[in-house]
Coordinates of C-alpha atoms and ligand atoms in Angstrom, one line a residue:
M13 CA 14.6 21.2 -6.1
R14 CA 13.9 18.6 -8.7
A15 CA 10.4 17.1 -8.7
M16 CA 8.3 14.9 -10.9
V17 CA 5.0 16.7 -11.3
L18 CA 1.5 15.6 -12.5
N19 CA -0.1 18.6 -14.3
T20 CA -3.0 16.8 -15.9
P21 CA -4.2 13.2 -15.2
R22 CA -3.5 10.7 -17.9
T23 CA -0.4 12.6 -19.0
P24 CA 3.2 11.7 -18.0
L25 CA 4.8 13.3 -15.0
R26 CA 7.1 16.2 -16.0
E27 CA 10.5 16.8 -14.4
T28 CA 10.2 20.3 -12.9
D29 CA 12.3 22.7 -10.9
L30 CA 10.3 23.8 -7.9
P31 CA 11.1 25.9 -4.8
V32 CA 11.9 23.9 -1.7
P33 CA 8.7 23.9 0.3
A34 CA 8.4 26.3 3.2
V35 CA 7.4 24.7 6.5
G36 CA 4.5 25.7 8.8
P37 CA 4.8 25.7 12.6
E38 CA 3.8 22.0 12.9
Q39 CA 5.7 20.8 9.8
V40 CA 9.1 19.3 9.1
L41 CA 11.0 19.7 5.9
V42 CA 12.0 16.2 4.8
K43 CA 15.0 15.7 2.6
V44 CA 13.7 12.8 0.5
H45 CA 16.0 9.8 0.1
A46 CA 13.5 7.3 -1.3
C47 CA 9.8 7.1 -2.2
G48 CA 7.9 4.0 -3.0
V49 CA 5.7 3.8 -6.0
C50 CA 2.3 2.6 -5.0
R51 CA -0.6 1.4 -7.0
T52 CA -2.6 4.3 -5.6
D53 CA -0.2 6.7 -7.4
L54 CA -1.2 4.9 -10.6
H55 CA -4.9 5.5 -9.9
V56 CA -4.1 9.2 -9.4
V57 CA -2.0 9.5 -12.5
D58 CA -4.5 7.5 -14.6
G59 CA -7.4 9.7 -13.4
E60 CA -9.3 6.9 -11.5
L61 CA -9.0 8.9 -8.3
T62 CA -10.6 12.2 -9.3
E63 CA -9.8 14.8 -6.7
P64 CA -6.0 15.4 -6.7
K65 CA -4.6 18.8 -6.1
L66 CA -3.1 19.9 -9.4
P67 CA -0.3 20.4 -10.2
L68 CA 0.7 17.5 -7.8
V69 CA 3.9 15.9 -6.6
P70 CA 2.7 12.3 -6.1
G71 CA 4.2 9.8 -3.7
H72 CA 3.2 8.7 -0.2
E73 CA 5.9 6.1 0.9
I74 CA 8.5 8.7 1.7
V75 CA 11.8 8.0 3.5
G76 CA 14.0 10.9 4.3
T77 CA 15.6 13.0 7.1
V78 CA 14.4 16.0 8.9
A79 CA 16.2 19.0 7.3
A80 CA 14.3 21.9 8.9
K81 CA 11.4 22.2 11.3
G82 CA 8.6 24.6 12.3
E83 CA 8.7 26.3 15.7
R84 CA 6.2 23.9 17.3
V85 CA 8.0 20.7 16.3
E86 CA 9.4 19.0 19.3
R87 CA 9.3 15.3 18.8
L88 CA 11.5 15.1 15.7
P89 CA 15.1 16.3 15.9
L90 CA 17.0 17.6 12.9
G91 CA 18.6 14.7 11.0
Q92 CA 16.1 12.1 12.3
R93 CA 15.1 9.5 9.7
V94 CA 11.4 9.5 9.2
G95 CA 8.7 7.9 7.1
V96 CA 5.8 9.9 5.7
P97 CA 2.7 7.8 4.9
W98 CA -0.6 8.3 2.9
L99 CA -2.5 9.8 5.9
G100 CA -1.2 13.4 6.1
F101 CA -3.8 15.3 8.1
T102 CA -7.0 14.6 10.2
C103 CA -9.3 17.1 12.0
G104 CA -8.8 15.5 15.4
V105 CA -12.3 16.5 16.7
C106 CA -14.9 14.6 14.6
L107 CA -16.6 11.5 15.9
Y108 CA -14.3 9.2 13.9
C109 CA -11.1 10.9 15.0
R110 CA -12.2 10.8 18.6
A111 CA -13.1 7.1 18.4
G112 CA -9.6 6.0 17.1
R113 CA -10.9 5.8 13.5
E114 CA -9.1 8.7 12.0
N115 CA -8.7 6.8 8.8
L116 CA -12.4 7.6 8.2
C117 CA -12.2 11.3 9.0
A118 CA -14.2 13.2 6.4
T119 CA -11.7 16.1 6.2
A120 CA -8.6 13.9 6.2
R121 CA -6.0 14.9 3.7
F122 CA -3.6 12.5 2.0
T123 CA 0.0 12.7 1.0
G124 CA 0.7 12.7 -2.7
Y125 CA -3.0 13.4 -3.4
Q126 CA -4.1 16.6 -1.6
I127 CA -0.7 17.3 -0.2
D128 CA 2.5 17.3 -2.3
G129 CA 4.4 14.1 -1.8
G130 CA 7.7 12.4 -2.2
Y131 CA 8.5 12.3 -5.9
A132 CA 10.8 15.2 -5.2
E133 CA 14.1 16.1 -3.5
Y134 CA 12.2 17.7 -0.5
T135 CA 8.7 17.5 0.9
A136 CA 7.0 19.3 3.8
A137 CA 5.0 17.0 6.2
D138 CA 3.0 17.5 9.4
Q139 CA 5.2 16.2 12.2
R140 CA 2.2 14.4 13.8
Y141 CA 1.9 12.1 10.9
C142 CA 5.6 11.2 10.5
F143 CA 7.0 7.9 11.8
P144 CA 10.5 7.3 13.1
L145 CA 11.7 4.2 11.1
P146 CA 13.3 1.0 12.4
E147 CA 17.0 0.4 11.9
G148 CA 18.1 -2.4 9.6
Y149 CA 16.4 -1.2 6.5
T150 CA 18.1 0.9 3.8
D151 CA 16.1 3.9 2.7
A152 CA 14.9 2.1 -0.4
E153 CA 14.0 -1.0 1.6
A154 CA 12.1 1.0 4.2
A155 CA 9.9 2.9 1.6
P156 CA 7.4 0.1 0.8
L157 CA 6.7 -0.4 4.6
L158 CA 4.9 2.9 4.6
C159 CA 1.9 2.0 2.5
A160 CA 2.2 -1.6 1.1
G161 CA 3.2 -2.6 4.6
L162 CA 1.0 -0.3 6.7
I163 CA -2.3 -0.7 4.8
G164 CA -1.4 -4.3 4.0
Y165 CA -1.1 -4.9 7.8
R166 CA -4.5 -3.2 8.4
S167 CA -6.0 -5.4 5.8
L168 CA -4.5 -8.5 7.5
V169 CA -6.0 -7.5 10.8
M170 CA -9.4 -7.0 9.1
A171 CA -9.2 -10.4 7.6
G172 CA -9.4 -12.0 11.1
D173 CA -7.2 -14.7 12.5
G174 CA -8.1 -17.6 10.3
R175 CA -5.3 -20.0 9.4
R176 CA -5.7 -20.3 5.6
L177 CA -5.2 -16.9 4.0
G178 CA -5.7 -16.2 0.3
I179 CA -3.9 -13.2 -1.3
Y180 CA -5.0 -12.0 -4.7
G181 CA -2.4 -9.9 -6.5
F182 CA 1.2 -10.6 -5.5
G183 CA 2.9 -7.2 -5.6
A184 CA 4.4 -4.9 -3.0
A185 CA 1.8 -5.3 -0.3
A186 CA 1.4 -9.0 -0.7
H187 CA 5.1 -9.8 -0.6
I188 CA 5.2 -8.0 2.8
I189 CA 2.0 -9.4 4.3
A190 CA 2.8 -12.9 3.2
Q191 CA 5.9 -12.7 5.5
V192 CA 3.8 -11.4 8.4
A193 CA 1.1 -14.1 7.9
R194 CA 3.8 -16.8 7.8
H195 CA 5.3 -15.4 11.0
Q196 CA 1.8 -15.7 12.6
G197 CA 1.7 -19.3 11.7
R198 CA -0.8 -19.0 8.8
E199 CA -0.8 -20.7 5.4
V200 CA -0.6 -18.4 2.5
Y201 CA -2.3 -19.1 -0.8
A202 CA -1.1 -16.7 -3.5
F203 CA -3.2 -15.8 -6.6
T204 CA -1.6 -14.0 -9.5
R205 CA -2.5 -12.9 -13.0
A206 CA -3.0 -16.0 -15.2
G207 CA 0.3 -17.5 -16.3
D208 CA 2.5 -15.2 -14.2
V209 CA 4.8 -18.0 -13.2
E210 CA 7.4 -15.5 -12.0
A211 CA 5.1 -14.0 -9.4
Q212 CA 4.0 -17.5 -8.4
R213 CA 7.6 -18.5 -7.9
F214 CA 8.3 -15.3 -5.9
A215 CA 5.3 -16.2 -3.6
R216 CA 6.6 -19.7 -3.0
E217 CA 10.0 -18.3 -2.2
L218 CA 8.3 -16.2 0.5
G219 CA 6.7 -19.2 2.0
A220 CA 3.3 -19.5 0.2
A221 CA 1.9 -23.0 0.6
W222 CA 0.3 -22.7 -2.8
A223 CA 0.5 -20.3 -5.7
G224 CA -1.6 -20.2 -8.9
D225 CA -3.8 -18.3 -11.3
S226 CA -6.5 -16.0 -9.9
E227 CA -9.0 -18.1 -11.8
A228 CA -7.9 -21.3 -10.1
R229 CA -9.6 -22.9 -7.1
P230 CA -7.1 -23.4 -4.3
P231 CA -6.6 -27.0 -3.0
D232 CA -8.3 -26.1 0.3
E233 CA -11.1 -23.8 1.4
L234 CA -9.7 -20.5 2.7
D235 CA -10.6 -18.8 6.0
A236 CA -10.1 -15.3 4.6
A237 CA -8.8 -13.6 1.5
I238 CA -7.3 -10.2 0.8
L239 CA -7.6 -8.5 -2.6
F240 CA -4.7 -6.3 -3.4
A241 CA -5.4 -6.5 -7.2
P242 CA -7.9 -3.7 -8.1
V243 CA -10.1 -6.1 -10.1
G244 CA -13.8 -6.3 -9.1
S245 CA -14.4 -9.7 -10.8
L246 CA -12.1 -11.2 -8.2
V247 CA -14.6 -10.5 -5.4
P248 CA -17.0 -13.3 -6.4
R249 CA -14.1 -15.6 -7.1
A250 CA -12.6 -15.0 -3.7
L251 CA -16.1 -15.5 -2.0
A252 CA -16.3 -18.8 -3.8
A253 CA -12.9 -19.8 -2.3
V254 CA -13.6 -18.9 1.3
A255 CA -15.3 -21.1 3.8
R256 CA -18.5 -20.4 5.7
G257 CA -17.9 -17.4 8.0
G258 CA -15.0 -16.3 6.0
T259 CA -14.0 -12.7 5.1
V260 CA -13.0 -11.1 1.8
V261 CA -11.1 -7.8 2.3
C262 CA -10.8 -5.4 -0.6
A263 CA -7.6 -3.6 0.3
G264 CA -7.3 -1.1 -2.6
I265 CA -8.6 2.5 -2.8
H266 CA -10.0 1.9 -6.2
M267 CA -11.4 -1.2 -7.9
S268 CA -13.1 -1.9 -11.2
D269 CA -16.9 -2.7 -10.8
I270 CA -17.8 -5.8 -9.0
P271 CA -20.1 -8.0 -11.2
A272 CA -23.4 -9.3 -9.9
F273 CA -23.1 -12.7 -8.3
P274 CA -25.5 -15.3 -6.8
Y275 CA -26.4 -14.8 -3.2
H276 CA -25.2 -18.3 -2.3
L277 CA -21.6 -17.0 -2.6
L278 CA -22.3 -14.6 0.3
W279 CA -24.5 -17.0 2.2
G280 CA -23.1 -18.8 5.2
E281 CA -22.1 -15.5 7.0
R282 CA -19.4 -14.6 4.6
T283 CA -18.3 -11.0 4.7
V284 CA -17.0 -8.6 2.1
R285 CA -15.4 -5.4 3.4
S286 CA -13.1 -2.7 2.3
V287 CA -10.1 -1.2 4.1
A288 CA -9.7 2.6 3.9
N289 CA -6.4 4.4 4.6
L290 CA -4.6 3.9 7.9
T291 CA -4.5 5.2 11.4
R292 CA -1.3 6.3 13.1
R293 CA -1.8 3.4 15.5
D294 CA -1.6 1.0 12.5
G295 CA 1.7 2.6 11.7
D296 CA 3.1 2.3 15.2
E297 CA 2.1 -1.3 15.4
F298 CA 3.3 -2.4 12.0
L299 CA 6.7 -0.6 12.2
A300 CA 7.3 -2.3 15.6
L301 CA 6.3 -5.7 14.2
A302 CA 8.2 -5.5 10.9
P303 CA 11.8 -5.9 12.3
Q304 CA 10.6 -8.7 14.6
V305 CA 9.3 -10.9 11.7
P306 CA 11.7 -9.8 10.2
V307 CA 10.0 -8.5 7.1
R308 CA 12.5 -8.3 4.2
T309 CA 11.4 -6.1 1.3
T310 CA 12.3 -6.7 -2.3
V311 CA 12.7 -3.5 -4.1
E312 CA 13.5 -2.3 -7.7
P313 CA 15.1 1.1 -7.4
F314 CA 14.7 3.8 -10.1
P315 CA 16.2 7.2 -10.2
L316 CA 13.7 10.0 -9.4
A317 CA 13.7 11.2 -13.1
Q318 CA 12.5 7.7 -14.2
A319 CA 9.2 7.9 -12.3
N320 CA 7.2 7.4 -15.5
E321 CA 9.1 4.3 -16.3
A322 CA 8.5 2.9 -12.8
L323 CA 4.8 3.7 -13.1
S324 CA 4.4 2.0 -16.4
R325 CA 6.3 -1.1 -15.2
L326 CA 3.9 -1.3 -12.3
R327 CA 0.9 -0.8 -14.5
S328 CA 1.9 -3.8 -16.6
G329 CA 2.8 -5.9 -13.6
R330 CA 6.5 -6.0 -14.3
I331 CA 7.8 -5.2 -10.9
R332 CA 9.2 -7.8 -8.5
G333 CA 8.3 -6.7 -5.0
A334 CA 8.1 -2.9 -4.9
A335 CA 9.3 -0.1 -7.2
V336 CA 11.1 2.7 -5.3
L337 CA 12.3 6.1 -6.5
V338 CA 15.7 7.0 -5.0
T339 CA 17.5 10.4 -4.9
D340 CA 21.2 11.1 -4.6
A341 CA 20.6 11.3 -0.8
A342 CA 19.7 7.6 -0.5
T343 CA 21.9 5.6 1.8
A344 CA 22.9 2.0 1.1
A345 CA 22.7 1.0 4.7
Ligands
LIG405 ZN1 -11.8 13.9 11.9
LIG406 ZN1 -0.2 3.5 -1.2

C-alpha cells in the first residue's frame, strides 16, 4: 500500500510502499478513504511532540471502511464506515480509566503518534476505539469531525455554559465549534491572526457576532474563551478579555511558552485549564450531536501524495476550514 511516512522529525514525509498491516484479534483493517490533517500532525512532524514511533504514518482523523477484522471483532461488520480518532488504546484498569477519564490514562496510546495512522491506503485500528459515522457527510467532510470536532467539543464543554464565547484561532476546530455554540444559543467572538480578513469573514459567515485580530479587545466581556491557536501569549490576552469567573481553555496538545502576567488577570476567580485528548464518550456525544446542529464542515481536499503540501499550507494558516487527504476510495456522497 501507499503511505506517507515520517522517518525523522523536521524532514518531509516520504511516499513509501508498505505492506498492508496485519490485524490482531481486537483490530479491524480499515481501507482509508479520507484522513484529516490536524495541527497535532504538524507538532509531530515539526518535532514539538517528542515521542512518536519512528518511522511513523501520521494521521488521526481517519474515515474508511472495515476491510478485514480480527477474530474477536463483533461490533463492526465488514464494509461498515468507521472513524478512527486520536485515542487509540487505553489500559482500562487504572484509576483514570475506571473513573471515565480514559483521556488521562498514563499508558494510553495515540493514533498517528504511537500507532500508525491514516496517511495511507490502509490502517489497523482497535475496534473498541472506532466510531460508526453519521450519514449525510462525505468521507472528506466527516474526517475533521474526528479530532477538530471531537476535541473541540470537549473544549466547549470545559468552557462551561456562558453565553459569550471567544475562540482564538479560526481553523478546523473553530469552524466546527462555532456552529455548535451558535446552535446552543451562544454568541461567538472570533479572534484570528492580525490582518487575516479572510478568516474573519469566514467566522462571520458561520455566525460569529464579532471577528477581529487576536490583539484586539472584543466589544463585550467574554464569559469564556477557547484557545485553538498554539500561542502561549494569547493566554494573558484571553484572560484580559473574560469576565470575572470566566474560563480560558487551552485546547491544543502543544503551546509555545505562556509569558508571565500580572495576578490581577487571573484574580476574580478566572480559570485557565487545558484539555487533553478525548474519551470515547466525547465521541459518542459529539457524533450524535453533529448531524442535529447540523454541523457543516468546510474542507480542502488533497491527494494522499500531497500530504507535505497540506501540512505546509496548514503551518502558514492558508487553509479554509480543514485540510483532508483523500485516497481513490473516497466517496463523493
Ligand atoms: Zn488507564
Ligand atoms: Zn488532532
